[in-house]
Amino acid sequence: MSNHPENEPVLGYAPRSSERVALQVELNRQMNEVVEIPCIINGERVFTGTTTTQVIPHKHGHIIANVHLAGKDEIAAACDAAINAQSDWIDMGLEARCAIFEKCADLLAGNWRMKVNAATMLNQSKTCFQAEIDSACELIDFWRFNCHYAREFHGLYQPLVSPKGVQNSTEIRPLEGFVLAITPFNFSSIAANLPSAPAIVGCTAVWKPSRNSYHSNYVLMELMMEAGLPPGVINFVPSSGPDISDVCLSNAEFAGVHFTGSTAVFQGLWQRIGQALPEMKSYPRIVGETGGKDFVVAHPNCDEQGLLVALLRGAFEYQGQKCSAASRAYVPTSVWNRISSPLCEEVKKIKMGDVCDFTNFMSAVIDQRAFDKITGYINRAKENPDCEIIVGGGSDDSVGWYIEPTIIVSSNPKSESMIEEIFGPVLTVYVYDDADFEATLQLCDESSPYALTGSIFATDEGDIDTAFNALRFTAGNFYINDKPTGAAVAQQPFGGARASGTNDKAGGPLNLLRWISPRSVKHTIDIPHDWEYAFMSED
Ligand code: NAD
């Protein structure tokens, strides 16, 4: 038996399977209730009375929750609760902390699975499969593997040498103060992981969830409390971004930020932290995974059917709202002449609609703002003489925020949809001359500020090597003959560099190391009793 956890198996939800029946029952139940969501501060449910509604993106007239928002006073109370809880949390020790998060994983793998998946499906418009790989499997893996990695490095980082009369050791301390976890809407797993990864190694956290995933995130907060998370260790505060920044970044005990979201918000946070430094007790750790403009480069000798499937799944699963979604492709003329029609035919077969209808492959985008932003890109492409929309291009926000899977062919490799993050179901293709493979790799490297994920399709090892070297800094997660999405914990630790983040690889030991601040301890057994050194004697 291996001494590490295994990845949680993905359930298939085939017709008449027991998991499908259970999920449908839970979806029906959640469709018929409106949850009152409080803040959770120091383990207490706080109903502030200042509320906002949470709607279902694919049926935006349907309210699933009323959410009580934290104002500045509640955020300040959450910071205090986290600070006050830290000493006991450290004293519990690593094993007891891991036992709680491993219990979280077991609950999620068991009785809580359908509740969490249904909440993610309704709140974020994910199909059952997209919810299963996110809110169940990835989060179970985050919890189990992070505990495993934390145990491993607590033993690893001990001093190599203790000379006679001395015992050297390293105490793996957490950061002093509280960690601010600011989380994105698109992955429930990331939302729960950002406060809990630092907590495993002894930090305490203030968790600001996204306004578009309060419902699913609250279910996960409840799960952690059920697993025995002590009061104050993670404080759940739905609130506005500016309020969170104002209160947390001016608190001297602010120890660091664990962020996933857009590049612009992260850069703003970093600047504010820089300005606040003179008031801080410590230098805060800044960990952020941000946007992407993820690519697929095809070589003339590639597997064309494999490329077609990777483009379709990579660009359109979860409506393209993955930071890793394929959103630009560089395809040689010969290949494009053969695959463009079949690709469009397959895209036209994609069924889009309510996630409760399991035959749908896609659903709605997250909110009106996203709908307006994405359709803006599509409409500008329609006007742009360099661009042609070869499939899709339609949208309808009357019932839900639906946007058709859309492919734009651009003759300009620097047109806006080739270089900017759109975060929706839009793929832009640049068709290059078959002879220009190497120049195209350079173009791919230079065209966008992001460097998150990307893939190369080629069959010849030499061509793969050429791309591997040319694209070294173009992606933090690099795929060969596969779509650029779907990284698995403990298999492909995730994160990108350049404008895509600090590349601290969520779900791996490197991320956990950012939340510790070791203390080196020298324990002298043979205590010197003579202050004079040998060199000082006269002969
Ligand atoms: P977003 O940046 O709009 O929001 C992220 C979080 O920041 C939310 O909780 C939001 O409320 C908060 N926020 C916004 N303004 C703030 C402010 N001024 N101060 C403090 N907090 C503030 O991103 P989103 O729409 O939730 O998620 C989509 C983005 O996240 C995309 O750019 C995507 O690429 C990125 N993402 C990256 C990864 C990754 O691992 N690299 C993973 C998932 C999502």
XYZ file of C-alpha atoms in Angstrom, residues 53 84 260 281 313 325 439 449:
8
model
C -29.972 37.678 -2.692
C -7.520 35.231 19.409
C -7.485 33.577 -6.340
C 3.904 43.808 12.503
C -13.744 20.516 -24.120
C -9.832 27.359 -20.336
C 7.774 31.578 -35.356
C 0.867 38.971 -20.473
